[in-house]
mmCIF file of C-alpha atoms in Angstrom:
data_model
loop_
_atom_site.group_PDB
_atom_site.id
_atom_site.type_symbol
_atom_site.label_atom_id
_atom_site.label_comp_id
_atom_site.label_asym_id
_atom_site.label_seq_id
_atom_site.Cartn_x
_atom_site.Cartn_y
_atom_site.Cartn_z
ATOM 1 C CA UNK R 1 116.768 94.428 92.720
ATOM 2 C CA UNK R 2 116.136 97.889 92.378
ATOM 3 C CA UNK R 3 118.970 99.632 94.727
ATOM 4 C CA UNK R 4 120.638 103.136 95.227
ATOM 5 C CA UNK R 5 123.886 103.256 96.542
ATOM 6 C CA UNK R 6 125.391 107.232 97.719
ATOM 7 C CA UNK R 7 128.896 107.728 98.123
ATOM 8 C CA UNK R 8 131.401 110.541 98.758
ATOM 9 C CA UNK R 9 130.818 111.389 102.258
ATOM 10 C CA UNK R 10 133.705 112.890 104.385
ATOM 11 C CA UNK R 11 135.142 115.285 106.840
ATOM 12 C CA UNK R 12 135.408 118.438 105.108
ATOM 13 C CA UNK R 13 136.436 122.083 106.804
ATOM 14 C CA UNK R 14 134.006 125.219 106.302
ATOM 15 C CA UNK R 15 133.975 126.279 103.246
ATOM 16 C CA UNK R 16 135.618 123.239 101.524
ATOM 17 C CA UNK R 17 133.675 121.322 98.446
ATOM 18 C CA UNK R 18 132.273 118.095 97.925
ATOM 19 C CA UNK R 19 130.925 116.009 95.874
ATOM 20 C CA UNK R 20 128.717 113.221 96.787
ATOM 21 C CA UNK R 21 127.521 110.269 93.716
ATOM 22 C CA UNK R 22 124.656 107.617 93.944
ATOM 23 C CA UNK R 23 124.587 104.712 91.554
ATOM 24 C CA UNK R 24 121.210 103.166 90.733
ATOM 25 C CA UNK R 25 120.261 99.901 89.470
ATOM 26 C CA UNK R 26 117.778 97.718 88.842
ATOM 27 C CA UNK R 27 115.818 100.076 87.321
ATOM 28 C CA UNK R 28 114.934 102.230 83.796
ATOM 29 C CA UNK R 29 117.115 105.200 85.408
ATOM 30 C CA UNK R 30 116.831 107.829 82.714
ATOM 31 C CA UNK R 31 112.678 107.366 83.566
ATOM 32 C CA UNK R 32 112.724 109.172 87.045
ATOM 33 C CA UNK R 33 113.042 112.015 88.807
ATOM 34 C CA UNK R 34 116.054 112.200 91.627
ATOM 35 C CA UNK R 35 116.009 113.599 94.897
ATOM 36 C CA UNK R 36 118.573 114.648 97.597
ATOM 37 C CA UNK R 37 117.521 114.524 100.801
ATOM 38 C CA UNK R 38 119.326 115.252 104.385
ATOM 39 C CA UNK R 39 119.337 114.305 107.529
ATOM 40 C CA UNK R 40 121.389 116.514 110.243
ATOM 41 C CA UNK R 41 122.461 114.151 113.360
ATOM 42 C CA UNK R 42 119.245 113.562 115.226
ATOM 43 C CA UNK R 43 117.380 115.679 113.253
ATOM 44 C CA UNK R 44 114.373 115.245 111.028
ATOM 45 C CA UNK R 45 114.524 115.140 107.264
ATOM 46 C CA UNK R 46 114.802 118.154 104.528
ATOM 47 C CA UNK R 47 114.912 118.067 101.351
ATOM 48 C CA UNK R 48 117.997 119.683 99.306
ATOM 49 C CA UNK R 49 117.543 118.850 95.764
ATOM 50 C CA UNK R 50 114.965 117.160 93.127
ATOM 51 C CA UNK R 51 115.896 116.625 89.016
ATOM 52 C CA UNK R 52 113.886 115.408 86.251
ATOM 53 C CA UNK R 53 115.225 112.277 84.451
ATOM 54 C CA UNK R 54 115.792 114.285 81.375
ATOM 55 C CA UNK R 55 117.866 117.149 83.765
ATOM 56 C CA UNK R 56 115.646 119.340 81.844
ATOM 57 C CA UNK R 57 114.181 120.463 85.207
ATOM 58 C CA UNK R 58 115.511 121.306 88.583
ATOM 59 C CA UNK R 59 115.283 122.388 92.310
ATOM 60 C CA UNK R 60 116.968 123.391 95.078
ATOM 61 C CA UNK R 61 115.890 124.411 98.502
ATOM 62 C CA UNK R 62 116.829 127.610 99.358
ATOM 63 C CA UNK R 63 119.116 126.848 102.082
ATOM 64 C CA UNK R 64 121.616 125.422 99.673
ATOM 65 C CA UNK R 65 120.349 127.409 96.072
ATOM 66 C CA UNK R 66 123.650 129.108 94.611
ATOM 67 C CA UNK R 67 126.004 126.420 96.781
ATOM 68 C CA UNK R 68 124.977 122.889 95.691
ATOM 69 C CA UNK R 69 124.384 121.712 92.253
ATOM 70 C CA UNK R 70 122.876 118.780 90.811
ATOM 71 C CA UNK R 71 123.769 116.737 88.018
ATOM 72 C CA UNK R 72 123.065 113.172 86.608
ATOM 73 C CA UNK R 73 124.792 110.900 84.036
ATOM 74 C CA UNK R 74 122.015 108.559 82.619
ATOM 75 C CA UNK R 75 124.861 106.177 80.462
ATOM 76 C CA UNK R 76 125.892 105.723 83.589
ATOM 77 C CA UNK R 77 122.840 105.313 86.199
ATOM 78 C CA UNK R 78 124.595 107.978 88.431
ATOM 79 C CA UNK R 79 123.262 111.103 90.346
ATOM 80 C CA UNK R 80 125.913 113.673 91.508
ATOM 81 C CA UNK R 81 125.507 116.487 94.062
ATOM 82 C CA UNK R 82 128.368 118.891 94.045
ATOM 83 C CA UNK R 83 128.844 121.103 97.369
ATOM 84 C CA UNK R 84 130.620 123.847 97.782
ATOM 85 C CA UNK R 85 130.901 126.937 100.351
ATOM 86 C CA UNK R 86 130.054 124.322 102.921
ATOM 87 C CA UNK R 87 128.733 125.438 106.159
ATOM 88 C CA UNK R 88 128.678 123.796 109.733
ATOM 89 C CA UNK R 89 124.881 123.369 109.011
ATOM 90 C CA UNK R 90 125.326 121.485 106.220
ATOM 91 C CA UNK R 91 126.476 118.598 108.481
ATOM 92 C CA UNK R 92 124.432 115.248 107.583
ATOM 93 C CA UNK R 93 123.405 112.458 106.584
ATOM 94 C CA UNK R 94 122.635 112.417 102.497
ATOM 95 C CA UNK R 95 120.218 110.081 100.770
ATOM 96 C CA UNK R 96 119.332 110.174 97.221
ATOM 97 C CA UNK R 97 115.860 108.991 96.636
ATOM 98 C CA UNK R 98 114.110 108.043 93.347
ATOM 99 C CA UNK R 99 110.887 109.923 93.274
ATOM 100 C CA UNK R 100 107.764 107.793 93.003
ATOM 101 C CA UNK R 101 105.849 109.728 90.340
ATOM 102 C CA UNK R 102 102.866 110.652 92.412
ATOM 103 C CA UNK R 103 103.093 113.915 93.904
ATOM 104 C CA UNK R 104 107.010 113.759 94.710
ATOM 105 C CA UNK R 105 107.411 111.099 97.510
ATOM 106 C CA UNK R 106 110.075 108.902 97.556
ATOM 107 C CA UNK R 107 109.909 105.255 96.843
ATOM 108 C CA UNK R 108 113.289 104.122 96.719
ATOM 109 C CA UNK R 109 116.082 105.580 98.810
ATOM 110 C CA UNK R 110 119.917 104.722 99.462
ATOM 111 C CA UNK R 111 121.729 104.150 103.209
ATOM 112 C CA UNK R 112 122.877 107.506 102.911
ATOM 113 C CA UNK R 113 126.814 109.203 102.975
ATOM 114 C CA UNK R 114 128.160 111.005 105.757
ATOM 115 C CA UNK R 115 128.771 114.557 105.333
ATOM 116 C CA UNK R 116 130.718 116.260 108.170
ATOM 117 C CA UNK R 117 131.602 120.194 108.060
ATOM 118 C CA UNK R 118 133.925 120.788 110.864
ATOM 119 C CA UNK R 119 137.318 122.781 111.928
ATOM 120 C CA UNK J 1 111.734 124.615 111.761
ATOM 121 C CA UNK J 2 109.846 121.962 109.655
ATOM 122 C CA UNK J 3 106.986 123.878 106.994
ATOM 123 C CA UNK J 4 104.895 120.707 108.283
ATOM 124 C CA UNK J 5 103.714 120.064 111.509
ATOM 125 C CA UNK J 6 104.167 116.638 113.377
ATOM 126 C CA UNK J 7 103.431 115.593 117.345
ATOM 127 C CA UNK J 8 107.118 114.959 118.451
ATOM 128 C CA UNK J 9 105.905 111.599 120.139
ATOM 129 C CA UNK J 10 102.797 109.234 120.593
ATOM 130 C CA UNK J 11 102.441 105.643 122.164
ATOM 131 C CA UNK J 12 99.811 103.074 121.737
ATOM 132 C CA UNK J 13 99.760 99.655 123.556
ATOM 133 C CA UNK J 14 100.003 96.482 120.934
ATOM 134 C CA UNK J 15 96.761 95.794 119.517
ATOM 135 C CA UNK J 16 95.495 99.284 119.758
ATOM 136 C CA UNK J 17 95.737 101.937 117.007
ATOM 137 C CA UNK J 18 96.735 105.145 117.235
ATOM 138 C CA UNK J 19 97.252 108.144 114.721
ATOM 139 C CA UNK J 20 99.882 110.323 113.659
ATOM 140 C CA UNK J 21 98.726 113.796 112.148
ATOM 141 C CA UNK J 22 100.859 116.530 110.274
ATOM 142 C CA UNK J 23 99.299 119.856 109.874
ATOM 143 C CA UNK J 24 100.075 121.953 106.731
ATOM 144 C CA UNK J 25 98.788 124.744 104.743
ATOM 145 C CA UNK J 26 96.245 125.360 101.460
ATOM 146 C CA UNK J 27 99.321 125.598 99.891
ATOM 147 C CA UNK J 28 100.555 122.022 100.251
ATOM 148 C CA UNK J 29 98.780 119.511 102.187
ATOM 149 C CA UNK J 30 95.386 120.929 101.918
ATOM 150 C CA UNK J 31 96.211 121.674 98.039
ATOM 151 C CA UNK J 32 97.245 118.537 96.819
ATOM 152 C CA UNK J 33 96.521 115.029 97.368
ATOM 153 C CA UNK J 34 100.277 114.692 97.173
ATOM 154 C CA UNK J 35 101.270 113.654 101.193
ATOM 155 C CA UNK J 36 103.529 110.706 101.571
ATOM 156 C CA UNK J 37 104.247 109.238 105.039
ATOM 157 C CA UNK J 38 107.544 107.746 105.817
ATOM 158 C CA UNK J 39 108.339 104.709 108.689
ATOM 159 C CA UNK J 40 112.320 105.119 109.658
ATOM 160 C CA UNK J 41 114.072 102.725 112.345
ATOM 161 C CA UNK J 42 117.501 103.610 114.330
ATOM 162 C CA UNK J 43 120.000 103.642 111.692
ATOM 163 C CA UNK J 44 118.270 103.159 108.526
ATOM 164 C CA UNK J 45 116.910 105.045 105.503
ATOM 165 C CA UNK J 46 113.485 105.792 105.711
ATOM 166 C CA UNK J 47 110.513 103.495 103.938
ATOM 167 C CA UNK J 48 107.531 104.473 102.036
ATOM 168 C CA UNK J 49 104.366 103.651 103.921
ATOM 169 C CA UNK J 50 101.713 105.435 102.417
ATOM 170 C CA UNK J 51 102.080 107.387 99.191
ATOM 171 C CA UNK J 52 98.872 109.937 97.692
ATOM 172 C CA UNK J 53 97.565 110.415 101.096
ATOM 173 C CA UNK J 54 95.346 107.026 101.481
ATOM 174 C CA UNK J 55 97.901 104.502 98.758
ATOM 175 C CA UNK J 56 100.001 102.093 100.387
ATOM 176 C CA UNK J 57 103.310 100.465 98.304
ATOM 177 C CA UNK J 58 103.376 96.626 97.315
ATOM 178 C CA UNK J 59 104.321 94.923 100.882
ATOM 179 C CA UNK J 60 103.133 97.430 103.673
ATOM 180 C CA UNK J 61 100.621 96.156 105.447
ATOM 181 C CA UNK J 62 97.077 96.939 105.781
ATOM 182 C CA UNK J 63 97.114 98.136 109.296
ATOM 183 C CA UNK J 64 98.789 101.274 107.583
ATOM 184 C CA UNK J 65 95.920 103.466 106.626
ATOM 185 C CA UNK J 66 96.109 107.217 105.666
ATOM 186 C CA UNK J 67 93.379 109.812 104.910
ATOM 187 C CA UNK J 68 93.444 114.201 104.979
ATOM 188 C CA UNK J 69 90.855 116.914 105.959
ATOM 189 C CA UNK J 70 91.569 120.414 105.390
ATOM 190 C CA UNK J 71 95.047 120.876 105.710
ATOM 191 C CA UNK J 72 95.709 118.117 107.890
ATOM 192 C CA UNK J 73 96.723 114.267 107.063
ATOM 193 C CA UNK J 74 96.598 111.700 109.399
ATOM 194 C CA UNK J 75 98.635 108.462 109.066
ATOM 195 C CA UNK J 76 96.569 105.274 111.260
ATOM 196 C CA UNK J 77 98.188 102.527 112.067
ATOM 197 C CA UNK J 78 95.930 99.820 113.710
ATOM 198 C CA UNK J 79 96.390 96.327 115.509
ATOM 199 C CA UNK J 80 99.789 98.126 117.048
ATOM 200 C CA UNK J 81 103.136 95.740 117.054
ATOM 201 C CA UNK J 82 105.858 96.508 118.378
ATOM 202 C CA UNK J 83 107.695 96.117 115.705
ATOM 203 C CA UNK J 84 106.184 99.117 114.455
ATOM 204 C CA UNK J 85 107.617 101.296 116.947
ATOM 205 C CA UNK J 86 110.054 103.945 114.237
ATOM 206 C CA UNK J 87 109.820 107.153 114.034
ATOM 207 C CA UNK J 88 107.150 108.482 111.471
ATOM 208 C CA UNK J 89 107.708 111.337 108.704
ATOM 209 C CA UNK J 90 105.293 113.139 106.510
ATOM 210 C CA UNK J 91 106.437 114.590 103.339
ATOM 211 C CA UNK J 92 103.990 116.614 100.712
ATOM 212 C CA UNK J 93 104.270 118.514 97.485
ATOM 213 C CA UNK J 94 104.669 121.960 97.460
ATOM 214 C CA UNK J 95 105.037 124.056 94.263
ATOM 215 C CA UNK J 96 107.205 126.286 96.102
ATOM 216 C CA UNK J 97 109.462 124.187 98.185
ATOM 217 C CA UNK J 98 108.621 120.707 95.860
ATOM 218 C CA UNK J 99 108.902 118.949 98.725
ATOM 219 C CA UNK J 100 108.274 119.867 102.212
ATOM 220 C CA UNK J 101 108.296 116.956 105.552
ATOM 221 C CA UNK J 102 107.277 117.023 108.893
ATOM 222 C CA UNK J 103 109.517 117.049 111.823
ATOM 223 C CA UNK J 104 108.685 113.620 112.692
ATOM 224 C CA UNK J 105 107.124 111.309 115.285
ATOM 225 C CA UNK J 106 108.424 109.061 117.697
ATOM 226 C CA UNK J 107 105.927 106.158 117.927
ATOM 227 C CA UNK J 108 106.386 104.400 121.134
ATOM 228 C CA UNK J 109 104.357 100.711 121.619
ATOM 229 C CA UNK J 110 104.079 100.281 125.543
#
């Protein structure tokens, strides 16, 4: 069964780090391009972050470009975003997504982690 | 605000169909045939419906149409259930932004 799984989601104070992973399986992970993808509390979705399988390639929105950083680990299935300088507006829910190959929608995505930025 | 543009809410009756557009620019929707539409209930993760504005994933059902003209894509969804009431996201490729969604639509079934 092809299944992403996110973890790392916590309470975190402004300006704290994070660092949220997703596992994959059930799939050729090294093949596919990863995406982050957020979801503030009753909000609609944004995306953060996309990589190429090879992590010769990558993206970042510009609302968190120079804070958030994204990584994989093919040996081990695993995407990674690491967060730092985190703001109140940062607050979400985070899915990774595998991208579907045609024209950067997502065709596979995880339950999401809870990120919360608060004092 | 979203770079696409969604109807915050729309309601059909079951059996009737109803449509769900999202407005963009040259520069993504009407550029590429790249929109995706996404089908999220209370709670969940969202679900591909409809991927390369008009291709629907293994297991969605045919009532699920999509199409574009101009810079606008429309998602259809005929013979309305009510298990199809979700809200409703479009996504498409941007060369700028890579990906860019709507802000989403509440579909209501009366």
């Amino acid at each position: 069964e092809v299944q992403l799984v996110e973890s790392g989601g916590v309470l975190v104070q402004p300006g704290g780090s994070l660092r949220l992973s997703c596992a994959a399986s059930g799939f050729s992970f090294s093949r596919y391009s990863m995406k982050w993808v957020r979801q503030a509390p009753g909000k609609g979705l944004e995306w953060v972050s996309h990589i190429t399988g090879s992590s010769s390639t990558i993206y970042y929105a510009d609302s968190v470009k120079g804070r958030f950083t994204v990584s994989r680990d093919n040996a081990k299935n695993s995407l990674y975003l690491q967060m730092n300088s985190l703001r109140d507006e940062d607050t979400a829910l985070y899915y990774c997504g595998r991208d579907s190959g045609y024209g950067g929608g997502i065709d596979v995505w995880g339950p999401g982690t809870m990120v919360t930025v608060s004092s | 605000q979203s770079a696409l543009t969604q109807p915050a809410s729309v309601s059909g009756s079951p059996g009737q169909s109803i449509t769900i557009s999202c407005a963009g620019t040259s520069s993504d929707v009407g550029g590429y045939n790249y929109v995706s539409w996404y089908q999220q209930n209370p709670g969940k993760a969202p679900k591909l419906m409809i991927y390369e504005v008009i291709n629907r994933p293994s297991g969605v059902s045919n009532r699920f149409s999509g199409s574009k003209s101009g810079n606008t894509a429309s998602l259809i969804i005929s013979g309305l259930q009510t298990e199809d009431e979700a809200h409703y996201y479009c996504s498409s490729y941007s060369p700028n932004r890579i990906l860019v969604f709507g802000g989403g639509t509440k579909l209501t079934v009366l």
